[in-house]
PDB file of C-alpha atoms in Angstrom:
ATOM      1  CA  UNK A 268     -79.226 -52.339 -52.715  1.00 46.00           C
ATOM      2  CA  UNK A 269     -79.922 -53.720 -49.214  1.00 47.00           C
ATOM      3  CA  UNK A 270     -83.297 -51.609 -49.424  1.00 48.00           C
ATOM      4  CA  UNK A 271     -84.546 -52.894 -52.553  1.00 46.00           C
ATOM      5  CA  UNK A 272     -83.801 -56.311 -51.412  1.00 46.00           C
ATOM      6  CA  UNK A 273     -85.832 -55.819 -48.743  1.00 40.00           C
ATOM      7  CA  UNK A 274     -88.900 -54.575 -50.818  1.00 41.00           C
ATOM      8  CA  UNK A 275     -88.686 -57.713 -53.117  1.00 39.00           C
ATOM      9  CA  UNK A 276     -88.378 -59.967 -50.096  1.00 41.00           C
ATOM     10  CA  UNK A 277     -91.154 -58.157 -48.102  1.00 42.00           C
ATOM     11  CA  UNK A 278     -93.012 -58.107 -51.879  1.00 39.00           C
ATOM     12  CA  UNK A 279     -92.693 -62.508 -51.439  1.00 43.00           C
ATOM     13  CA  UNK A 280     -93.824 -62.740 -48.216  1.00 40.00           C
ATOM     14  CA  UNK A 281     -97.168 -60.740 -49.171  1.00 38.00           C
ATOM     15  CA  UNK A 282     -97.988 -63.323 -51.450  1.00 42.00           C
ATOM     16  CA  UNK A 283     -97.165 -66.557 -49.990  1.00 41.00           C
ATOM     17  CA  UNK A 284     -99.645 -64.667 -46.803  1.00 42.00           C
ATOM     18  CA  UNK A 285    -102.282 -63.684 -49.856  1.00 43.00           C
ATOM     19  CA  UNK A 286    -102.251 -67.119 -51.645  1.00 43.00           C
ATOM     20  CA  UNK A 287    -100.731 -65.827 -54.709  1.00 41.00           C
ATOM     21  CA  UNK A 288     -98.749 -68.800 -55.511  1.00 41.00           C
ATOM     22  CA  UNK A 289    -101.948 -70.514 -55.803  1.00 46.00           C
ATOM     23  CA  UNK A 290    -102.892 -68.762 -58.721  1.00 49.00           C
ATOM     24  CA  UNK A 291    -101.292 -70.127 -62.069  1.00 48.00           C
ATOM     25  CA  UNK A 292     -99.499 -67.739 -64.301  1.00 44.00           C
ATOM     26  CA  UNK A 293    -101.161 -66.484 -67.422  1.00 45.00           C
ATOM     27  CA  UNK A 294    -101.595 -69.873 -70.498  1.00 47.00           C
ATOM     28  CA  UNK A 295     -99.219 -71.842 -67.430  1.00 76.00           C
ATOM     29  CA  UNK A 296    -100.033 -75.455 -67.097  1.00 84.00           C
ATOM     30  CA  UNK A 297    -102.391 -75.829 -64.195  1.00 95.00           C
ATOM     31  CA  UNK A 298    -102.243 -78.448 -61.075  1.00 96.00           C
ATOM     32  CA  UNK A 299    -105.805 -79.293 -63.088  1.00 98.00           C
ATOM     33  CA  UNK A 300    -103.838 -80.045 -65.904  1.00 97.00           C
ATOM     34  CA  UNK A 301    -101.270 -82.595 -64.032  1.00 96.00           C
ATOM     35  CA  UNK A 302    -104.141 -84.165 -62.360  1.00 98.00           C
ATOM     36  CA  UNK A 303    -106.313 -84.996 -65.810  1.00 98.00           C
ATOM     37  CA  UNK A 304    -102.430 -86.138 -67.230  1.00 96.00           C
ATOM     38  CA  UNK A 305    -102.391 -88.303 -64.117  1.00 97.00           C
ATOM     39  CA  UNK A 306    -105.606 -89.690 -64.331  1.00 98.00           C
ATOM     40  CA  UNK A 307    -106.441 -88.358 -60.498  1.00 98.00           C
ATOM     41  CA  UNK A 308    -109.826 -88.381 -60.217  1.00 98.00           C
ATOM     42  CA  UNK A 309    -109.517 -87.220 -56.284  1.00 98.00           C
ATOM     43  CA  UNK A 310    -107.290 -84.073 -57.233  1.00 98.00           C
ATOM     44  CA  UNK A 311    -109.617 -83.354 -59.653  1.00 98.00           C
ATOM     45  CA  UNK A 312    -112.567 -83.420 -57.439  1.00 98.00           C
ATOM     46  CA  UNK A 313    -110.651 -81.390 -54.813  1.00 98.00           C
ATOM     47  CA  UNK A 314    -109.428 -78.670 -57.380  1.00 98.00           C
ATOM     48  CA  UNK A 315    -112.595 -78.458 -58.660  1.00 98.00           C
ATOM     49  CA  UNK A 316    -114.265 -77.863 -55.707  1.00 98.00           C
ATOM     50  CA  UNK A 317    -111.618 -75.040 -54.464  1.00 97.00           C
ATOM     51  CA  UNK A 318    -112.884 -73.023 -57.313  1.00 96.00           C
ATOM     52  CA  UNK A 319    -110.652 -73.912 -60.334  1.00 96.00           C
ATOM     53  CA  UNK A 320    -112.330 -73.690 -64.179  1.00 96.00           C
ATOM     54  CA  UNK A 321    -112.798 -76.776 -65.580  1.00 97.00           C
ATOM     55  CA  UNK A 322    -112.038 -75.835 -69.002  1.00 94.00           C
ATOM     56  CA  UNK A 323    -108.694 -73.371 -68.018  1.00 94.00           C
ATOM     57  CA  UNK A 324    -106.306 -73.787 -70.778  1.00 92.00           C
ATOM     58  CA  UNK A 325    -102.084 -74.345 -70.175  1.00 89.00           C
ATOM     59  CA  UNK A 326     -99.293 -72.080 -72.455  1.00 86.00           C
ATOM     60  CA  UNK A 327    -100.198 -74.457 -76.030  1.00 86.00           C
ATOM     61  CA  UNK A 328    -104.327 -73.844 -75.311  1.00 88.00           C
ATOM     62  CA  UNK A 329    -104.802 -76.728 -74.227  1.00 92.00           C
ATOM     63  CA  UNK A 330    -107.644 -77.135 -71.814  1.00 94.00           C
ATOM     64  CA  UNK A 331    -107.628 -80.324 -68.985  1.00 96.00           C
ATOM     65  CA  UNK A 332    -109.579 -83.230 -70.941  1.00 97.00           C
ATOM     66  CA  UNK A 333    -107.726 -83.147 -73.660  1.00 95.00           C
ATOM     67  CA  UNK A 334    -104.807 -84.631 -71.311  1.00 96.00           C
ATOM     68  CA  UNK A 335    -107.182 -87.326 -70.272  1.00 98.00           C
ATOM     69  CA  UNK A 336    -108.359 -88.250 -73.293  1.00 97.00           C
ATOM     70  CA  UNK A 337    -104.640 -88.601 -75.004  1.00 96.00           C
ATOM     71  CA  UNK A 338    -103.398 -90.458 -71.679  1.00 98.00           C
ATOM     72  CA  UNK A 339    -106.696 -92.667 -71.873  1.00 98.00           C
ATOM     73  CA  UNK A 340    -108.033 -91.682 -68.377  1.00 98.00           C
ATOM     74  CA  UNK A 341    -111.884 -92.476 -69.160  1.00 98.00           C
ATOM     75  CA  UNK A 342    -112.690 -91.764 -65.437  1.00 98.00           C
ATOM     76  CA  UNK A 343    -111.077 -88.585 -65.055  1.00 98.00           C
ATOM     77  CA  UNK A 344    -112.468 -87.555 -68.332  1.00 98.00           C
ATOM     78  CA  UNK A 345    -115.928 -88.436 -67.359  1.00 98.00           C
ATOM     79  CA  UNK A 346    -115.727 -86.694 -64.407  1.00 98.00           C
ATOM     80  CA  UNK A 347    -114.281 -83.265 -66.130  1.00 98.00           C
ATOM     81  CA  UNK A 348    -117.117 -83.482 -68.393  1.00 98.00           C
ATOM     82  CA  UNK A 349    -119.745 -84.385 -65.785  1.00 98.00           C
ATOM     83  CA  UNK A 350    -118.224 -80.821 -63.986  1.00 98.00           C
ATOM     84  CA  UNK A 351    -118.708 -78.984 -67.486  1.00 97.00           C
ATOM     85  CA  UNK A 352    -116.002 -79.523 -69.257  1.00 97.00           C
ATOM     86  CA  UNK A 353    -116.698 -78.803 -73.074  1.00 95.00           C
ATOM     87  CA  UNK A 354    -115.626 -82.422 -75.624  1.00 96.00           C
ATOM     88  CA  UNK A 355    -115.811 -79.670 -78.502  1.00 90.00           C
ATOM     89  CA  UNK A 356    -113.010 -77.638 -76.417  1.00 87.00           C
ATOM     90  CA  UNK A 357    -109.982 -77.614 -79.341  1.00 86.00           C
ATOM     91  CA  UNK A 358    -106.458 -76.829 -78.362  1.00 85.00           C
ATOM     92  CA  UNK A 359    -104.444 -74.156 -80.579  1.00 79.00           C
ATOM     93  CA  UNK A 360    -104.789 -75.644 -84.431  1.00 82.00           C
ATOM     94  CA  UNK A 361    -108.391 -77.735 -83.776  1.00 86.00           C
ATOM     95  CA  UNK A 362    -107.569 -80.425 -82.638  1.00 92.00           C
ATOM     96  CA  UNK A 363    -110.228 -82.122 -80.287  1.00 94.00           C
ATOM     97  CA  UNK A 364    -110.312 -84.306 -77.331  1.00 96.00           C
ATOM     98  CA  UNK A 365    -112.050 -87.073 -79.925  1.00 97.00           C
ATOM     99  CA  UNK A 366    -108.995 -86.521 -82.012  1.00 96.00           C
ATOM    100  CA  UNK A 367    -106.122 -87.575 -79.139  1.00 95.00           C
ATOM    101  CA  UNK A 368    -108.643 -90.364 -78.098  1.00 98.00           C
ATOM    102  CA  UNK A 369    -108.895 -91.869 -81.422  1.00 98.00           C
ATOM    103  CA  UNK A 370    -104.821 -91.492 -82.327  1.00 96.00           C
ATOM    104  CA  UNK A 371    -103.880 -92.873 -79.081  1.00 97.00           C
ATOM    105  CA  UNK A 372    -106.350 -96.032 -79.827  1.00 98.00           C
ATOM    106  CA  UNK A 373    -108.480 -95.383 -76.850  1.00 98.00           C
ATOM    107  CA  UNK A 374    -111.484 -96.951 -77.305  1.00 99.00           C
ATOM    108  CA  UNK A 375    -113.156 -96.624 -73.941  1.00 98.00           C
ATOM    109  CA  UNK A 376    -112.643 -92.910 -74.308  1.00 99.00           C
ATOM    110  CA  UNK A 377    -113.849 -92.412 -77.809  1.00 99.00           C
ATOM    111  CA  UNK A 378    -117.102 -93.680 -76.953  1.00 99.00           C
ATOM    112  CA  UNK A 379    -117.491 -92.076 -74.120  1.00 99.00           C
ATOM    113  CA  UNK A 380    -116.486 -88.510 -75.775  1.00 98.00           C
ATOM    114  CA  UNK A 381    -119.076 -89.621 -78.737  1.00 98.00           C
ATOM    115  CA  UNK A 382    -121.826 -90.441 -76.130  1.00 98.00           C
ATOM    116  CA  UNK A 383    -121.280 -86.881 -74.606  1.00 98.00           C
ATOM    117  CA  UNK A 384    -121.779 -85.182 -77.971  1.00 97.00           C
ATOM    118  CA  UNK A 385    -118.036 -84.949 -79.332  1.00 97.00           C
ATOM    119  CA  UNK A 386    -118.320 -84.195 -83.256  1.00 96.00           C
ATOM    120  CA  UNK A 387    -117.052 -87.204 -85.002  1.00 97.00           C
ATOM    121  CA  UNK A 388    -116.528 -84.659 -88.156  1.00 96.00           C
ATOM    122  CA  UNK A 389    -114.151 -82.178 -86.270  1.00 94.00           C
ATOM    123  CA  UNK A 390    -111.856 -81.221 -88.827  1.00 92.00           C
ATOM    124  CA  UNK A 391    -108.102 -79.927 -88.445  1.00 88.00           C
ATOM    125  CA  UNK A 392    -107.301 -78.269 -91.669  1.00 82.00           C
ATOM    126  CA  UNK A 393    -109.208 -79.419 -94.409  1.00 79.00           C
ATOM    127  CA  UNK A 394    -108.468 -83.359 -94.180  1.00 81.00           C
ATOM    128  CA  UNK A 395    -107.725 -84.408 -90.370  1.00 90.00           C
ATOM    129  CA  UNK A 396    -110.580 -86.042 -88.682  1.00 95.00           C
ATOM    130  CA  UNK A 397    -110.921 -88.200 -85.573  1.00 96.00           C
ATOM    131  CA  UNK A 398    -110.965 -91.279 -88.497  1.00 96.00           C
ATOM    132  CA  UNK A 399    -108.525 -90.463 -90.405  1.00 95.00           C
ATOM    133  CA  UNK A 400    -106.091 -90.746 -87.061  1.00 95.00           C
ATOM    134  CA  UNK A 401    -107.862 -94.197 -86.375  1.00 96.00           C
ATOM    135  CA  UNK A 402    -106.916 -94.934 -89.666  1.00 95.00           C
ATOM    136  CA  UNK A 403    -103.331 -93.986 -88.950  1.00 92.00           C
ATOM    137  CA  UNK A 404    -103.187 -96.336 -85.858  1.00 93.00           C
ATOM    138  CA  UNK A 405    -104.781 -99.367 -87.516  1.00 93.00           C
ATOM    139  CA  UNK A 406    -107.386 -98.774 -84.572  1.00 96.00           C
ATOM    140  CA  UNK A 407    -110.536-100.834 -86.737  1.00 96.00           C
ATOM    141  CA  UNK A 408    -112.302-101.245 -83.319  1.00 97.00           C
ATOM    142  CA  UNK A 409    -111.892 -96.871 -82.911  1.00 98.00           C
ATOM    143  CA  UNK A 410    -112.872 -96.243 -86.834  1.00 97.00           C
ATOM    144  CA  UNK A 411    -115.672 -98.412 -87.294  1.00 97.00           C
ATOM    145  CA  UNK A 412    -117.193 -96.815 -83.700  1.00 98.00           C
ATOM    146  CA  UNK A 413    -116.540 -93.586 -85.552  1.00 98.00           C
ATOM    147  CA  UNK A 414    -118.447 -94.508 -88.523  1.00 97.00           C
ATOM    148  CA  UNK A 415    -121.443 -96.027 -86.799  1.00 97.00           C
ATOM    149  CA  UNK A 416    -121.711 -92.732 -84.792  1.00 98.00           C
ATOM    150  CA  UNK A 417    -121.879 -90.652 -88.437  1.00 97.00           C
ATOM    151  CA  UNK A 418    -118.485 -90.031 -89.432  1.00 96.00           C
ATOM    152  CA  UNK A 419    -117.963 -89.572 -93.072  1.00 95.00           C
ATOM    153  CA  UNK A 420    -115.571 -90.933 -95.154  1.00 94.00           C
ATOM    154  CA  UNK A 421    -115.843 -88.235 -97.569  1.00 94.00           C
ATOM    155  CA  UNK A 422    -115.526 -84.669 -95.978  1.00 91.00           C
ATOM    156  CA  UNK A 423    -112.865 -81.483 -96.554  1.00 89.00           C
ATOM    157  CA  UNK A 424    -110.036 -82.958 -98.903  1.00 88.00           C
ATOM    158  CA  UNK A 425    -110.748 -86.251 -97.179  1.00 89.00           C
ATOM    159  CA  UNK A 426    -111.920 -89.055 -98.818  1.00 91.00           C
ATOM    160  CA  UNK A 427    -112.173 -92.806 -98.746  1.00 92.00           C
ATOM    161  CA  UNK A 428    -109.350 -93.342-101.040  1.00 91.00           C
ATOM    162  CA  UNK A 429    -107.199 -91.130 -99.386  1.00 91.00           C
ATOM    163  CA  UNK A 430    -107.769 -92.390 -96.089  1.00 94.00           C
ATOM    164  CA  UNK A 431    -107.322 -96.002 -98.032  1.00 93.00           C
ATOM    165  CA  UNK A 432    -104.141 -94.931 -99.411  1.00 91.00           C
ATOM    166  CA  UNK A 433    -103.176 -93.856 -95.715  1.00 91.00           C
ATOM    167  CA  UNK A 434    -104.251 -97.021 -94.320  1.00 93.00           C
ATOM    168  CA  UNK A 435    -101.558 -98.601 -96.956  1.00 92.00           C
ATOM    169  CA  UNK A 436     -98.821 -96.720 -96.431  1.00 90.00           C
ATOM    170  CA  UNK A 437     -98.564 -96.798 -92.888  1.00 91.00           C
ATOM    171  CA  UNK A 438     -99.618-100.984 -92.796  1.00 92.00           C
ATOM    172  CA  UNK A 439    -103.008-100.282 -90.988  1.00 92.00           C
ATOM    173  CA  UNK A 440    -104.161-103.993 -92.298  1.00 91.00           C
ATOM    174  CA  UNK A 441    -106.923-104.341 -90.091  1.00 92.00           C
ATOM    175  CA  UNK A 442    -108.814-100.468 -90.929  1.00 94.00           C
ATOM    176  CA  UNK A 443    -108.210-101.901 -94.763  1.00 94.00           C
ATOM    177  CA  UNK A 444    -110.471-103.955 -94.303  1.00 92.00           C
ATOM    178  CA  UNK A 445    -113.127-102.220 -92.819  1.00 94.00           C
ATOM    179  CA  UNK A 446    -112.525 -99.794 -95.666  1.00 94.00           C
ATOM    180  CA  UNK A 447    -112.852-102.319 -98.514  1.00 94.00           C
ATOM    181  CA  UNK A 448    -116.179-103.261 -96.683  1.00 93.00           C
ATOM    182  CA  UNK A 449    -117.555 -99.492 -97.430  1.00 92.00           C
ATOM    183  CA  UNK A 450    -116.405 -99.727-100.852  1.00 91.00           C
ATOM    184  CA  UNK A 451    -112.783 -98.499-101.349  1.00 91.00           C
ATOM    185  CA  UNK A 452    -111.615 -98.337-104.742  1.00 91.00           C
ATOM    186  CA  UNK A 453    -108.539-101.150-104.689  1.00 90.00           C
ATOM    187  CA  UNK A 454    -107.221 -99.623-107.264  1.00 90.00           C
ATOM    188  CA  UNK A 455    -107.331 -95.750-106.631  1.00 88.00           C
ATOM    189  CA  UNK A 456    -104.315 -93.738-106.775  1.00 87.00           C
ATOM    190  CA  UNK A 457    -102.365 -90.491-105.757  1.00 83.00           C
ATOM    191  CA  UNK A 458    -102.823 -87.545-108.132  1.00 81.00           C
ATOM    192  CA  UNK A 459     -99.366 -88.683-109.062  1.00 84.00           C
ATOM    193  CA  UNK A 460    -101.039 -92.016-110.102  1.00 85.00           C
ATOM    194  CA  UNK A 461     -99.368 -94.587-107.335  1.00 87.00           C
ATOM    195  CA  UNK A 462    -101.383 -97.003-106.578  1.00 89.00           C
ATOM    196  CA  UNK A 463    -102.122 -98.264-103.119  1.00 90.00           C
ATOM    197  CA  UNK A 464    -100.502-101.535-104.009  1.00 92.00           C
ATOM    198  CA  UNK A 465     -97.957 -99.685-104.952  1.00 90.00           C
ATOM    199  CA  UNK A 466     -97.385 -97.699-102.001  1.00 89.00           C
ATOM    200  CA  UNK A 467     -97.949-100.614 -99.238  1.00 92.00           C
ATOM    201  CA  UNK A 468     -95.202-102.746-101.456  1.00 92.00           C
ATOM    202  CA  UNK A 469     -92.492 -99.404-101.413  1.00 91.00           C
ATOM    203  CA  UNK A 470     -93.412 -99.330 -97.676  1.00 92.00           C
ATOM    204  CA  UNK A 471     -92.713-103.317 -97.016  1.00 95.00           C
ATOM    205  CA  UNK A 472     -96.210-103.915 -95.662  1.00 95.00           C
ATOM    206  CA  UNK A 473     -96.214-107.459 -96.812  1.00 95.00           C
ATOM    207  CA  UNK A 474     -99.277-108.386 -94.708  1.00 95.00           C
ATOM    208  CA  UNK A 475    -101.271-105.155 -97.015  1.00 94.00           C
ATOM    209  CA  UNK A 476     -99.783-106.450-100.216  1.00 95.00           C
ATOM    210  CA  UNK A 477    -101.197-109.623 -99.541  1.00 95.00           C
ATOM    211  CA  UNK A 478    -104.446-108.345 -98.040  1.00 95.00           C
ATOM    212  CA  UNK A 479    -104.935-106.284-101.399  1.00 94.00           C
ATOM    213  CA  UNK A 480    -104.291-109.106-103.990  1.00 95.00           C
ATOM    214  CA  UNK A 481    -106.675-111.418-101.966  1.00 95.00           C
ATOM    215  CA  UNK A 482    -109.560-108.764-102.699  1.00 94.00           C
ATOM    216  CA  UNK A 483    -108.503-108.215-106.583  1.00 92.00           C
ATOM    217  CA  UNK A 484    -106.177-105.252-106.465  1.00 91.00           C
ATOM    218  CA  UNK A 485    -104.641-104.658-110.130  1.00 89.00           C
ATOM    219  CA  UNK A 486    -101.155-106.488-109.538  1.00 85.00           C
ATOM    220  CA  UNK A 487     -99.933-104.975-113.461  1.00 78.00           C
ATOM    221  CA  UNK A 488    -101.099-101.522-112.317  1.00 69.00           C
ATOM    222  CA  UNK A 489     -98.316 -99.180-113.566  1.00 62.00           C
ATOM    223  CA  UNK A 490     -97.071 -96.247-110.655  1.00 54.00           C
ATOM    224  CA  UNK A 491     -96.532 -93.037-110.841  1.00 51.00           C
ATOM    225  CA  UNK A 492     -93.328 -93.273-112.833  1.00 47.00           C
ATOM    226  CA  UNK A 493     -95.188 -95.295-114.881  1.00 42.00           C
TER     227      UNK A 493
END
């Protein structure tokens, strides 16, 4: 026992003298990673400069912008980029650095991901886009930046009633409105036929109820139950 003890030990000591505890297990999150989380532009510049891959990903795929662009760091996220990082780099079920930016309600990010060449279409499945989670937020600042940079409303099994009818139900008054402006149907409905004033009234968004009878929404509109 004593022997093998000693090989592990003496097995330790070889790589603390080799560096090896510098080097980040396979998928493990990287000091990179914490640094872009952080918002540390001078780690960044240091690790970078040691020789670490700007676009190495941690155990969920997930490569270092895509922290700094869901924690709103537009500096460090500038400067990953500006070393090579990719803005179409996806984590594990496509979903983009544009995509965290735009949930999170980062503005100062989104623009600057959309002015490096981020795809404003990026779909995750067939109905997630970087609008739709605008839409979500109620971020109209994030979605109409989206749309004058070329996003569609219509595009996969999104479309501009369903992202109205998302914009009801979770009391996103403000992206309503910007919605109505590029035509939204007031009165469009589920395939189960529930209106949108329907929904945002089950929800309690009195603010959307209101919002939608001040532009002409069908108030005797029957719902799904009929």
């Amino acid at each position: 026992m004593k022997a093998g003890r000693i090989v592990v030990l003496g097995f330790g000591v070889l790589c603390l003298c080799c560096g090896c505890q510098k080097k980040p297990l396979a998928n493990a999150r990287t000091p990179l990673h914490d640094a872009a989380m952080r918002g540390d532009c001078g780690r960044i510049r240091t690790l970078l400069a040691e020789g670490m891959a700007v676009d190495v990903r941690d155990e969920f795929g997930v490569p270092p912008l895509y922290h700094a662009a869901r924690e709103g760091h537009k500096d460090a996220a500038e400067l990953l980029i500006d070393a090579g990082a990719s803005v179409q780099a996806v984590r594990r079920g496509g979903v983009s650095p544009l995509h965290e930016a735009a949930a999170a309600g980062h503005l100062d990010v989104v623009r600057l991901l959309i002015s490096k060449g981020a795809d404003v279409n990026a779909l995750v499945g067939s109905d997630r886009t970087p609008l739709y989670d605008a839409v979500r937020g109620d971020y109209k600042d994030i979605a109409e930046t989206l749309l004058a940079a070329g996003a569609k409303l219509d595009i996969g099994d999104q479309t501009i009633d369903k992202l109205f009818h998302t914009a009801a139900s979770q009391g996103s008054e403000k992206v309503l409105e910007t919605l109505i402006a590029r035509g939204a149907n007031l009165n469009c409905t589920t395939d189960r036929g529930v209106s949108t004033l329907h929904k945002a009234a089950y929800r309690g968004h009195a603010g959307v109820v209101r919002l939608l009878l001040a532009h002409g929404a069908d108030v005797h509109a029957r719902g799904g139950e009929g």
